[in-house]
């Protein structure tokens, strides 16, 4: 699956997948969700994040 919400750039966060236009790693979002964080908590903690970004990270 491809998405325009996630990017991989060797110059950003050592090439790890991030939410486009941010330095929020997909890995971080998945870890937080696995630890029990809700979408609303993530949205509060990371104001530039959208629900669609979270869903793209999960996908």
XYZ file of C-alpha atoms in Angstrom:
59
model
C 0.000 0.000 0.000
C 1.294 3.431 -0.839
C 0.261 6.582 0.902
C 1.037 10.245 0.490
C 1.033 10.679 4.283
C 4.234 8.747 4.964
C 7.645 9.509 3.549
C 11.072 7.947 3.674
C 13.939 10.360 3.157
C 17.527 9.449 4.031
C 18.028 13.049 5.199
C 15.162 12.920 7.711
C 15.378 10.761 10.844
C 18.031 8.551 9.253
C 15.625 7.343 6.566
C 13.023 5.908 8.910
C 9.384 6.288 7.793
C 7.862 9.500 9.130
C 4.592 11.346 8.758
C 5.107 13.618 5.748
C 6.219 17.116 6.678
C 7.100 16.154 10.254
C 9.754 14.275 12.177
C 7.139 12.041 13.791
C 8.262 8.478 13.149
C 5.723 5.822 12.210
C 7.555 3.576 14.667
C 6.830 6.014 17.510
C 3.116 6.154 16.736
C 2.843 2.373 16.560
C 4.735 1.967 19.827
C 2.512 4.514 21.590
C -0.619 2.791 20.293
C 0.711 -0.612 21.397
C 1.311 0.854 24.865
C -2.350 1.848 25.040
C -2.394 5.441 23.813
C -5.594 6.528 22.097
C -5.850 8.487 18.867
C -7.085 11.486 20.847
C -4.058 11.346 23.166
C -1.716 11.243 20.161
C -3.520 14.161 18.543
C -3.152 16.172 21.758
C 0.535 15.283 22.115
C 1.396 15.973 18.451
C -0.692 18.923 17.172
C 0.492 18.567 13.551
C -0.795 14.998 13.430
C -4.192 14.096 11.925
C -6.398 11.041 12.324
C -5.606 10.171 8.718
C -1.884 10.227 9.544
C -2.429 7.782 12.400
C -4.472 5.479 10.181
C -1.792 5.597 7.485
C 0.835 4.633 10.067
C -1.257 1.680 11.173
C -1.801 0.554 7.593
